[in-house]
Coordinates of C-alpha atoms in Angstrom, one line a residue:
M264 CA 45.0 171.3 106.1
E265 CA 48.7 170.7 105.7
N266 CA 51.2 172.7 107.7
A267 CA 50.5 176.4 107.0
R268 CA 54.2 177.4 107.3
K269 CA 55.2 174.8 104.8
I270 CA 52.6 176.0 102.3
L271 CA 53.9 179.6 102.6
N272 CA 57.6 178.6 102.2
E273 CA 56.8 176.5 99.1
F274 CA 54.8 179.3 97.5
I275 CA 57.7 181.8 98.1
K276 CA 60.3 179.4 96.7
N277 CA 58.5 177.9 93.7
K278 CA 58.4 179.2 90.2
F279 CA 55.0 179.0 88.3
S280 CA 54.8 178.7 84.5
D281 CA 51.0 178.0 84.5
Q282 CA 48.8 181.0 85.5
N283 CA 45.9 178.8 86.7
E284 CA 48.3 176.9 89.0
L285 CA 49.7 180.2 90.3
K286 CA 46.2 181.5 91.1
K287 CA 45.3 178.2 92.9
E288 CA 48.5 178.2 95.0
L289 CA 48.2 181.9 95.8
F290 CA 44.7 181.3 97.2
K291 CA 46.0 178.3 99.2
A292 CA 48.9 180.4 100.5
G293 CA 46.5 183.2 101.5
V294 CA 44.5 180.9 103.7
A295 CA 47.7 179.6 105.2
A296 CA 48.8 183.1 105.9
L297 CA 45.6 183.8 107.9
D298 CA 46.2 180.5 109.8
E299 CA 49.7 181.8 110.7
G300 CA 48.2 185.1 112.1
W301 CA 49.2 187.3 109.1
T302 CA 47.2 190.4 108.5
F303 CA 45.7 191.0 105.1
M304 CA 48.3 193.7 104.5
D305 CA 51.2 191.4 105.3
A306 CA 49.8 188.9 102.8
T307 CA 49.4 191.5 100.0
F308 CA 53.0 192.7 100.3
Q309 CA 54.7 189.3 100.8
L310 CA 52.6 186.9 98.8
G311 CA 51.2 189.5 96.4
G312 CA 54.6 190.8 95.5
K313 CA 55.7 187.2 94.6
A314 CA 52.5 186.6 92.5
R315 CA 52.9 189.9 90.6
D316 CA 56.5 189.0 89.8
E317 CA 55.2 185.7 88.4
G318 CA 52.8 187.6 86.1
L319 CA 49.5 188.2 87.9
S320 CA 48.0 191.6 87.7
A321 CA 47.5 193.7 90.9
D322 CA 43.7 193.3 90.6
E323 CA 43.9 189.6 90.3
V324 CA 46.2 189.3 93.3
E325 CA 43.9 191.5 95.5
T326 CA 40.8 189.5 94.5
I327 CA 42.4 186.2 95.2
L328 CA 43.8 187.2 98.5
R329 CA 40.6 188.8 99.7
N330 CA 38.7 185.7 98.7
A331 CA 41.3 183.6 100.6
F332 CA 40.8 185.6 103.8
S333 CA 37.0 185.5 103.3
E334 CA 37.0 181.8 102.7
E335 CA 38.8 181.1 106.0
K336 CA 36.2 183.4 107.7
R337 CA 33.3 181.5 106.1
R338 CA 34.8 178.1 107.0
T339 CA 34.9 179.2 110.7
E340 CA 31.4 180.5 110.5
R341 CA 30.1 177.2 109.0
E342 CA 31.7 175.3 111.9
E343 CA 30.1 177.6 114.4
E344 CA 26.8 177.3 112.6
Q345 CA 26.8 173.5 112.9
K346 CA 27.4 173.7 116.6
A347 CA 24.5 176.2 117.0
A348 CA 22.1 174.8 114.4
A349 CA 19.2 175.2 116.8
Q350 CA 19.6 179.0 116.8
A351 CA 17.5 180.6 114.0
A352 CA 19.4 183.8 114.2
S353 CA 22.7 182.0 113.3
Q354 CA 21.0 180.2 110.5
S355 CA 19.6 183.4 108.9
A356 CA 23.0 185.0 109.1
Q357 CA 24.5 182.3 106.8
T358 CA 22.2 182.8 103.8
P359 CA 23.8 182.4 100.3
Q360 CA 23.4 186.1 99.7
A361 CA 25.3 187.0 102.9
Q362 CA 28.1 184.6 102.0
A363 CA 28.3 186.0 98.5
A364 CA 28.5 189.6 99.8
A365 CA 31.2 188.5 102.3
A366 CA 33.2 187.0 99.4
Q367 CA 33.3 190.3 97.4
P368 CA 36.8 191.8 97.4
G369 CA 37.2 195.1 99.1
V370 CA 37.7 198.2 96.9
A371 CA 40.3 200.7 98.0
Q372 CA 38.3 203.8 99.1
G373 CA 39.5 207.1 97.8
V374 CA 40.0 205.9 94.3
A375 CA 37.4 207.7 92.4
P376 CA 35.5 206.0 89.5
G377 CA 37.7 206.1 86.4
M378 CA 40.9 206.8 88.3
A379 CA 43.8 204.4 88.2
P380 CA 44.6 202.5 91.4
G381 CA 47.6 203.9 93.3
Y382 CA 48.1 207.7 93.6
T383 CA 45.0 209.5 94.5
T384 CA 43.5 212.3 96.6
M385 CA 41.8 210.8 99.7
G386 CA 39.3 212.1 102.2
P387 CA 37.3 210.6 105.1
T388 CA 34.3 208.5 104.2
V389 CA 31.3 208.7 106.5
I390 CA 29.7 205.4 107.4
S391 CA 26.5 204.2 109.1
P392 CA 26.6 201.3 111.6
I393 CA 29.1 198.6 110.7
S394 CA 27.8 195.7 108.7
A395 CA 28.9 192.1 109.0
T396 CA 30.8 192.3 105.7
M397 CA 32.5 195.5 106.8
M398 CA 33.5 193.8 110.1
Q399 CA 35.0 191.0 108.1
Q400 CA 37.1 193.5 106.2
M401 CA 38.3 195.1 109.4
I402 CA 39.4 191.7 110.8
A403 CA 41.3 191.1 107.5
L404 CA 43.0 194.4 107.9
G405 CA 44.3 193.4 111.4
L406 CA 42.6 196.2 113.3
D407 CA 42.5 196.0 117.1
N408 CA 39.8 197.3 119.5
Q409 CA 41.5 200.8 119.7
S410 CA 41.4 201.2 115.9
L411 CA 37.8 200.0 115.7
E412 CA 36.8 202.5 118.4
L413 CA 38.5 205.3 116.5
L414 CA 36.7 204.4 113.2
Q415 CA 33.3 204.1 114.9
N416 CA 33.7 207.3 116.9
F417 CA 34.6 209.4 113.9
K418 CA 32.6 207.4 111.4
I419 CA 35.4 206.4 109.1
D420 CA 34.8 203.6 106.6
P421 CA 37.3 200.8 107.2
E422 CA 37.4 200.2 103.5
A423 CA 39.2 203.6 103.2
L424 CA 42.1 201.9 105.1
S425 CA 42.9 199.6 102.2
I426 CA 46.2 200.8 100.8
P427 CA 46.1 201.0 97.0
W428 CA 48.7 199.2 94.9
P429 CA 51.4 201.4 93.4
A430 CA 50.3 203.2 90.2
S431 CA 51.5 201.8 86.9
D432 CA 53.9 204.8 86.6
W433 CA 54.9 204.7 90.3
R434 CA 58.6 205.5 89.4
K435 CA 57.3 209.1 88.8
D436 CA 55.9 209.3 92.3
F437 CA 58.9 211.4 93.4
A438 CA 58.1 214.0 90.8
K439 CA 54.4 214.0 91.8
L440 CA 55.2 214.5 95.4
L441 CA 57.6 217.4 94.7
A442 CA 55.1 219.1 92.4
A443 CA 52.4 218.9 95.1
T444 CA 54.5 219.9 98.1
F445 CA 57.4 222.2 97.0
K446 CA 57.8 225.3 94.8
P447 CA 59.8 225.0 91.5
D448 CA 62.5 227.3 92.7
E449 CA 63.2 225.4 95.9
T450 CA 66.0 223.0 96.4
I451 CA 65.7 219.6 98.1
E452 CA 68.3 217.0 99.2
F453 CA 68.0 213.3 98.7
K454 CA 70.3 210.2 99.0
I455 CA 70.4 206.5 99.3
S456 CA 69.9 205.4 102.9
N457 CA 73.0 204.8 105.0
T458 CA 75.2 206.9 102.7
P459 CA 76.9 209.9 104.4
K460 CA 76.4 212.5 101.7
G461 CA 73.3 213.5 99.7
S462 CA 72.6 215.2 96.4
R463 CA 70.9 218.6 96.1
E464 CA 68.7 219.5 93.2
L465 CA 66.3 222.2 92.1
V466 CA 62.7 221.0 92.2
S467 CA 62.0 222.2 88.7
N468 CA 64.9 220.2 87.3
I469 CA 63.5 216.9 88.8
I470 CA 59.9 217.6 87.7
G471 CA 61.1 218.3 84.2
Q472 CA 62.9 215.0 83.7
D473 CA 59.6 213.1 82.7
E474 CA 60.5 209.8 81.1
A475 CA 64.2 210.0 82.0
L476 CA 63.1 210.0 85.7
K477 CA 62.5 206.3 85.6
K478 CA 66.1 205.5 84.9
I479 CA 67.3 208.0 87.5
M480 CA 65.0 206.5 90.2
K481 CA 66.3 203.0 89.4
Q482 CA 69.8 204.1 90.3
L483 CA 68.5 204.9 93.8
D484 CA 67.2 201.4 94.4
S485 CA 69.0 199.8 97.3
P486 CA 68.6 197.3 100.2
D487 CA 67.8 200.3 102.5
G488 CA 65.8 202.5 100.1
A489 CA 66.3 206.2 99.5
L490 CA 65.5 209.4 101.5
L491 CA 64.8 213.0 101.0
T492 CA 64.4 216.0 103.3
I493 CA 60.9 216.7 104.6
N494 CA 61.4 220.5 104.0
A495 CA 63.4 222.4 101.3
V496 CA 67.1 223.1 102.0
G497 CA 67.1 226.2 99.8
S498 CA 64.8 228.7 98.1
G499 CA 65.1 231.1 95.2
N500 CA 62.7 233.5 97.0
A501 CA 64.1 237.0 96.7
D502 CA 62.8 237.9 100.2
A503 CA 65.6 236.8 102.5
T504 CA 63.5 237.4 105.6
D505 CA 61.0 234.8 104.6
E506 CA 62.2 231.3 105.7
S507 CA 58.8 229.7 105.9
W508 CA 60.0 227.1 103.3
R509 CA 62.2 225.6 106.1
Y510 CA 59.2 224.9 108.4
R511 CA 56.4 223.7 106.1
Y512 CA 56.1 220.0 107.0
V513 CA 56.8 217.5 109.7
V514 CA 56.6 213.7 109.3
V515 CA 54.8 211.3 111.6
D516 CA 54.6 207.5 111.6
N517 CA 54.6 204.6 114.0
P518 CA 56.3 201.4 112.6
K519 CA 55.0 199.5 115.7
M520 CA 51.4 199.8 114.4
T521 CA 50.0 197.9 111.4
L522 CA 49.7 199.9 108.2
A523 CA 45.9 200.0 108.5
K524 CA 46.0 201.2 112.1
Q525 CA 48.3 204.1 111.1
L526 CA 45.8 205.0 108.4
A527 CA 43.0 204.7 110.9
Y528 CA 44.7 207.4 113.1
Y529 CA 45.5 209.7 110.2
K530 CA 41.9 209.6 108.9
A531 CA 40.0 209.6 112.3
L532 CA 42.1 212.4 113.7
N533 CA 41.6 214.5 110.5
L534 CA 45.3 215.2 110.2
P535 CA 46.2 217.8 107.6
C536 CA 48.3 215.5 105.4
A537 CA 50.1 216.9 102.4
A538 CA 51.1 213.3 101.4
L539 CA 51.1 209.7 102.6
V540 CA 54.0 207.6 101.6
N541 CA 54.4 203.8 101.9
T542 CA 57.9 203.2 103.3
G543 CA 58.3 199.8 101.6
A544 CA 58.5 198.3 105.1
N545 CA 56.0 198.5 107.9
S546 CA 54.8 202.0 108.1
V547 CA 53.0 204.8 106.3
Q548 CA 54.7 208.2 106.6
A549 CA 52.3 211.2 106.8
W550 CA 53.6 214.6 105.7
I551 CA 51.8 216.9 108.1
K552 CA 51.3 220.6 107.1
I553 CA 52.8 222.7 109.8
E554 CA 53.1 225.9 107.6
A555 CA 55.1 227.9 110.3
T556 CA 56.7 231.2 109.5
D557 CA 59.8 230.6 111.7
Q558 CA 61.4 228.1 114.1
E559 CA 59.5 229.3 117.2
E560 CA 56.1 228.9 115.5
Y561 CA 57.2 225.6 114.1
N562 CA 58.2 224.2 117.5
E563 CA 54.9 225.4 119.1
R564 CA 52.8 223.8 116.4
V565 CA 54.8 220.5 116.4
D566 CA 54.4 220.4 120.2
F567 CA 50.6 220.7 119.8
L568 CA 50.5 218.0 117.1
F569 CA 52.7 215.5 119.0
Q570 CA 50.8 216.1 122.3
T571 CA 47.5 215.6 120.6
L572 CA 48.6 212.4 118.9
E573 CA 50.1 211.1 122.2
S574 CA 46.8 211.8 124.0
Q575 CA 45.0 209.7 121.5
G576 CA 47.4 206.7 121.9
F577 CA 49.7 207.4 118.8
K578 CA 53.3 207.6 119.9
V579 CA 55.6 209.6 117.6
D580 CA 59.4 209.4 117.6
E581 CA 60.8 212.7 119.1
G582 CA 63.5 212.6 116.4
N583 CA 60.8 213.5 113.8
R584 CA 60.6 217.0 115.2
N585 CA 63.6 218.0 113.2
P586 CA 62.6 220.2 110.3
N587 CA 65.6 218.8 108.4
Q588 CA 64.5 215.2 109.0
M589 CA 65.0 212.9 106.1
V590 CA 62.0 210.7 105.1
R591 CA 61.2 208.0 102.6
M592 CA 61.4 208.9 99.0
P593 CA 58.7 207.4 96.8
G594 CA 59.6 205.9 93.4
V595 CA 62.4 203.6 94.5
L596 CA 62.8 200.0 95.7
R597 CA 63.8 199.2 99.2
N598 CA 65.0 195.7 99.4
G599 CA 62.8 194.8 96.5
K600 CA 59.7 196.5 98.0
Q601 CA 58.3 199.7 96.5
Q602 CA 58.5 203.0 98.3
Y603 CA 55.5 204.7 96.7
L604 CA 53.0 207.5 97.0
I605 CA 49.7 206.5 98.6
A606 CA 47.8 209.8 98.5
L607 CA 48.0 213.5 98.4
E608 CA 45.8 216.1 100.3
Q609 CA 44.0 214.1 103.0
G610 CA 42.2 215.5 106.0
A611 CA 42.0 219.2 107.1
K612 CA 43.1 221.8 104.6
N613 CA 45.8 223.4 106.8
F614 CA 47.2 223.4 110.3
T615 CA 45.0 226.2 111.5
E616 CA 41.8 224.5 110.4
W617 CA 43.0 221.2 111.9
R618 CA 43.8 222.8 115.3
E619 CA 40.4 224.3 115.5
W620 CA 38.8 221.0 114.6
A621 CA 41.0 219.2 117.3
E622 CA 40.1 221.7 120.0
Y623 CA 36.3 221.2 119.3
S624 CA 36.4 217.4 118.6
L625 CA 39.2 215.9 120.7
D626 CA 38.3 217.3 124.1
G627 CA 37.0 214.0 125.5
K628 CA 33.4 215.0 125.0
P629 CA 31.0 213.1 122.8
L630 CA 30.7 214.2 119.2
I631 CA 27.3 215.3 117.9
E632 CA 25.6 212.4 116.3
L633 CA 22.6 212.4 113.9
A634 CA 19.6 210.1 114.1
S635 CA 20.2 209.5 110.3
D636 CA 23.5 207.8 111.2
S637 CA 21.4 204.7 112.3
E638 CA 19.1 202.9 109.9
E639 CA 17.4 201.1 112.7
A640 CA 17.2 201.1 116.5
P641 CA 20.4 199.5 118.0
K642 CA 20.3 196.6 120.4
K643 CA 19.8 197.6 124.0
D644 CA 22.6 197.2 126.5
V645 CA 23.1 193.9 128.3
T646 CA 20.4 193.2 130.9
I647 CA 21.9 192.6 134.4
I648 CA 18.6 192.0 136.3
E649 CA 15.5 191.3 134.3
N650 CA 13.0 194.2 134.4
V651 CA 15.3 196.1 136.8
L652 CA 18.8 197.0 135.5
R653 CA 20.9 197.1 132.3
A654 CA 24.6 197.7 131.9
G655 CA 25.4 201.5 131.8
E656 CA 22.6 202.3 134.3
F657 CA 22.6 203.6 137.9
F658 CA 20.6 201.5 140.4
L659 CA 19.9 202.8 143.9
F660 CA 18.7 200.5 146.7
T661 CA 17.2 202.4 149.7
A662 CA 16.1 201.0 153.1
P663 CA 16.0 202.2 156.8
P664 CA 19.2 202.4 158.7
K665 CA 20.7 199.1 160.0
S666 CA 18.2 197.0 158.0
G667 CA 20.6 194.9 156.1
K668 CA 21.4 197.0 153.0
S669 CA 25.0 195.9 152.8
L670 CA 24.1 192.3 153.0
A671 CA 21.4 192.8 150.4
L672 CA 24.0 194.3 148.0
L673 CA 26.4 191.4 148.7
D674 CA 23.5 189.0 148.0
M675 CA 22.8 190.8 144.7
A676 CA 26.4 190.5 143.7
L677 CA 26.6 186.8 144.4
S678 CA 23.3 186.2 142.6
I679 CA 24.6 188.0 139.4
C680 CA 27.9 186.0 139.6
Y681 CA 25.8 182.8 139.3
G682 CA 22.7 184.0 137.4
E683 CA 20.5 183.3 140.4
D684 CA 17.3 185.2 141.3
W685 CA 17.5 188.2 143.6
F686 CA 14.4 189.6 145.3
G687 CA 12.3 187.4 142.9
N688 CA 14.0 189.0 139.9
T689 CA 16.0 186.9 137.3
T690 CA 19.6 187.9 136.9
N691 CA 22.0 187.2 134.1
E692 CA 25.4 185.8 134.9
N693 CA 28.2 188.4 134.8
D694 CA 31.4 189.5 136.5
V695 CA 30.8 191.9 139.5
L696 CA 33.3 194.3 141.1
F697 CA 32.3 195.1 144.7
I698 CA 33.8 198.3 146.2
N699 CA 34.0 197.9 149.9
M700 CA 34.1 201.3 151.6
E701 CA 33.2 200.4 155.1
L702 CA 34.2 197.0 156.4
T703 CA 37.6 195.4 157.2
K704 CA 38.6 192.8 154.6
S705 CA 38.1 190.0 157.2
V706 CA 34.6 191.1 158.1
F707 CA 33.7 191.7 154.4
L708 CA 34.8 188.2 153.3
N709 CA 33.2 186.5 156.3
R710 CA 29.8 188.1 155.3
L711 CA 30.3 186.9 151.7
F712 CA 31.1 183.3 152.8
T713 CA 28.2 183.3 155.2
L714 CA 25.8 184.3 152.4
G715 CA 27.4 181.6 150.1
E716 CA 26.9 178.9 152.7
K717 CA 23.3 179.9 153.3
R718 CA 22.5 179.9 149.6
K719 CA 24.6 176.8 148.8
L720 CA 26.7 178.9 146.4
Q721 CA 30.5 178.9 146.3
A722 CA 31.5 182.4 147.7
N723 CA 35.1 182.1 146.2
T724 CA 33.9 182.4 142.6
P725 CA 36.3 184.2 140.3
K726 CA 33.4 186.2 138.9
F727 CA 33.3 188.1 142.2
G728 CA 36.0 190.8 142.4
F729 CA 36.4 193.4 145.1
L730 CA 38.4 196.5 146.0
N731 CA 38.9 197.5 149.7
L732 CA 38.9 201.3 149.7
R733 CA 38.1 201.9 153.3
G734 CA 40.1 204.9 154.6
T735 CA 41.3 205.8 151.1
A736 CA 41.8 209.5 150.8
L737 CA 40.5 210.1 147.3
S738 CA 38.0 212.5 145.9
P739 CA 34.8 211.0 144.3
L740 CA 36.3 211.7 140.8
E741 CA 39.6 210.1 141.7
I742 CA 37.7 207.0 143.0
A743 CA 35.9 206.8 139.7
Q744 CA 39.2 207.0 137.8
L745 CA 40.8 204.3 140.0
I746 CA 37.8 201.9 139.5
A747 CA 37.9 202.5 135.7
K748 CA 41.6 201.8 135.6
R749 CA 41.2 198.5 137.6
I750 CA 38.4 197.4 135.4
Q751 CA 40.3 198.1 132.2
G752 CA 43.4 196.4 133.6
A753 CA 41.4 193.3 134.6
K754 CA 39.9 193.1 131.1
K755 CA 43.2 193.3 129.4
L756 CA 45.4 191.3 131.8
E757 CA 43.1 188.9 133.7
N758 CA 40.3 188.1 131.2
H759 CA 37.6 189.6 133.5
D760 CA 34.9 191.7 131.9
Y761 CA 33.1 193.4 134.7
K762 CA 29.6 194.6 133.9
V763 CA 28.5 195.7 137.4
V764 CA 30.2 197.9 140.0
V765 CA 28.7 197.8 143.5
I766 CA 29.7 200.6 145.9
D767 CA 28.9 200.1 149.6
P768 CA 28.2 202.5 151.1
I769 CA 28.2 205.5 148.8
S770 CA 28.2 207.9 151.8
A771 CA 31.6 206.7 152.8
V772 CA 33.1 208.3 149.7
L773 CA 32.6 211.6 151.4
H774 CA 34.2 210.7 154.7
N775 CA 37.8 211.8 154.0
P776 CA 39.5 215.2 154.1
K777 CA 40.0 215.4 150.4
S778 CA 36.3 215.0 149.7
A779 CA 35.4 217.4 152.5
R780 CA 37.4 220.2 150.8
L781 CA 35.4 219.9 147.6
S782 CA 33.2 222.7 146.6
G783 CA 29.6 222.1 145.5
S784 CA 26.9 219.9 146.8
P785 CA 28.0 216.5 148.2
H786 CA 25.1 214.9 146.4
Q787 CA 26.3 216.3 143.0
N788 CA 29.8 215.1 143.7
L789 CA 28.6 211.6 144.3
M790 CA 26.5 211.7 141.1
Q791 CA 29.5 212.9 139.1
M792 CA 31.4 209.9 140.4
V793 CA 28.7 207.5 139.3
D794 CA 28.4 209.1 135.9
S795 CA 32.1 209.0 135.4
I796 CA 32.3 205.3 136.2
I797 CA 29.5 204.6 133.8
A798 CA 31.1 206.7 131.1
L799 CA 34.6 205.2 131.5
T800 CA 33.6 201.6 131.8
G801 CA 30.0 201.1 130.5
C802 CA 29.2 199.2 133.7
A803 CA 26.0 199.3 135.7
V804 CA 26.6 201.1 139.0
V805 CA 24.8 199.9 142.1
T806 CA 24.8 201.4 145.5
S807 CA 22.5 201.9 148.6
C808 CA 21.6 204.6 151.1
N809 CA 19.1 205.3 153.8
I810 CA 15.6 206.2 152.8
N811 CA 15.5 210.0 151.9
E812 CA 19.2 210.3 152.6
Y813 CA 20.1 211.4 149.1
P814 CA 17.0 212.6 147.2
Y815 CA 19.2 214.0 144.5
L816 CA 20.6 210.5 143.7
E817 CA 17.1 209.0 143.8
A818 CA 15.9 211.6 141.2
R819 CA 18.9 210.8 138.9
A820 CA 18.9 207.0 139.3
D821 CA 17.7 204.9 136.4
S822 CA 16.3 202.3 138.8
V823 CA 15.3 202.7 142.4
M824 CA 14.2 199.8 144.7
S825 CA 12.9 200.8 148.2
L826 CA 12.3 198.7 151.3
S827 CA 9.9 200.1 153.9
P828 CA 9.0 198.4 157.2
V829 CA 5.5 196.8 157.4
E830 CA 3.8 198.4 160.4
G831 CA 3.2 195.9 163.3
S832 CA 5.2 193.1 161.7
L833 CA 8.8 192.5 162.9
N834 CA 11.4 192.0 160.2
M835 CA 8.8 192.4 157.4
Y836 CA 9.3 194.9 154.6
Q837 CA 7.4 196.1 151.5
I838 CA 9.3 196.3 148.3
N839 CA 8.6 199.0 145.7
G840 CA 10.4 199.5 142.4
S841 CA 10.5 202.5 140.1
F842 CA 12.4 202.3 136.8
R843 CA 13.2 204.5 133.9
E844 CA 13.4 201.8 131.3
F845 CA 11.1 199.1 132.8
P846 CA 7.5 199.0 134.1
K847 CA 6.9 200.0 137.7
T848 CA 6.6 196.9 139.9
L849 CA 3.7 196.1 142.1
A850 CA 4.4 196.3 145.8
K851 CA 5.3 192.9 147.4
E852 CA 6.5 191.8 150.8
C853 CA 9.7 190.2 152.0
S854 CA 11.1 189.1 155.3
W855 CA 14.5 189.6 156.8
I856 CA 16.1 186.3 157.9
Y857 CA 19.7 186.7 158.5
P858 CA 21.8 187.1 156.4
R859 CA 19.3 187.9 153.6
F860 CA 15.9 189.1 152.5
I861 CA 13.5 186.3 151.5
V862 CA 10.6 187.2 149.1

């Protein structure tokens, strides 16, 4: 393929008299846009705007661009299929039916059958597990892992994030917005951006303009677009004590996010949106219903809204708190791009309903799920040790005091790093994070290198990570949070995806003043730490203790492997395994030959 940037530049510059040639070049430019890292939304606005100016309809543009993005995806899949021809699963995924389904253009959710594209009333759409076609659409929308997690957690269909094209009468969007969000006797202020003074007008006068409104709106077109106040600046209400019209709405947006990701937040967080407006640039402004009676209540509700958004990773500009904030006016052009109405009435009906929903649903606890959400049983988590341990499980290794438990755990960690057998069990290669709670760094690394030399494995593998927390004065829960933070950082910054956390020894977690001051059973505090690590990271957690030292942990563990001495035989042990998700193993014997157990 010729230079993608050159293709894009030529498409933007050229004039097309032939519609078939225009369609062909738009498709070619769409594929080039994907090669250049554009999102589907970028392509629809920049390439789609050009194509519509040249005479193509909005539906034709969307179909061609979606097929262009799908074609690039299919091309990549075909290359991968050739490399993995021996895998039957890959071949079955590439059936003509699957490819045909993948090529179908996405339909903007929220446009009811029979309704024109553009302005509509939108609500959340519940989905079952994400299909391959749906995943392709999410990739085309430029969604990241955080967005996908939001969609999956709150069961929002990614197709609902497709922003509809402007309605055919989009110049009237201003009047539609006013009719839905203000009262006829209220006064609003509007102006061209970057001009010092605005105009004030009664809402009923603007709504009544009808066809003349188009000409009025054209006069507001400018390189910087036009603005209006988020709340009324005057009211004909005879009750002078009622100033609720001043504190009805607040605007939120985040131009640093993609348009689709902003919509993902608005929908997943069930925000009580009176309106959604495309700014003609790189954001979607949501008019949030605050519906306060006075300044004090307004400030309190906006505080709750902004703090909730912040806690979910959506940063809002503090300047948006101002009830007199000016926001984007729909119905005008901003540097040639339409500022238009995307939707009215989305999410919770009002602020009170939304706050109640947020307090029940955004407390960090899992949402209630239904068995009917899944059409079939999901794949099980990654297996770490065959017939012993999966990711997301708790494995406890017990043995007599001073019998070599720490070395056994080091041996396990090294085995997993290389996918080598451990105690006769096959392991699958994964990154391991070892939490050293007892030894000095020097002694710890010497033991690791001794094991590596004995097993003829390189001890300095990058798959083996460790944290030295000996003497760290942290509570069990704080240790869990620290481990989770390090794992998340390693995944984001260092390309390490840890699937196993080994804590040695777990009893050392309790040996500091901060843990000693905790109320409740020490056993329960340790179990809370284990559960927190699993919940925050999805890793398997492995640790050891003396036989019968922590019966509470043994009862809660998913997998328990115990070593007990064989009477009359020096350095001989019997291995017994009990597992929640795997069959119980038959007892077998092993011998201790420093520095490891040999089956």
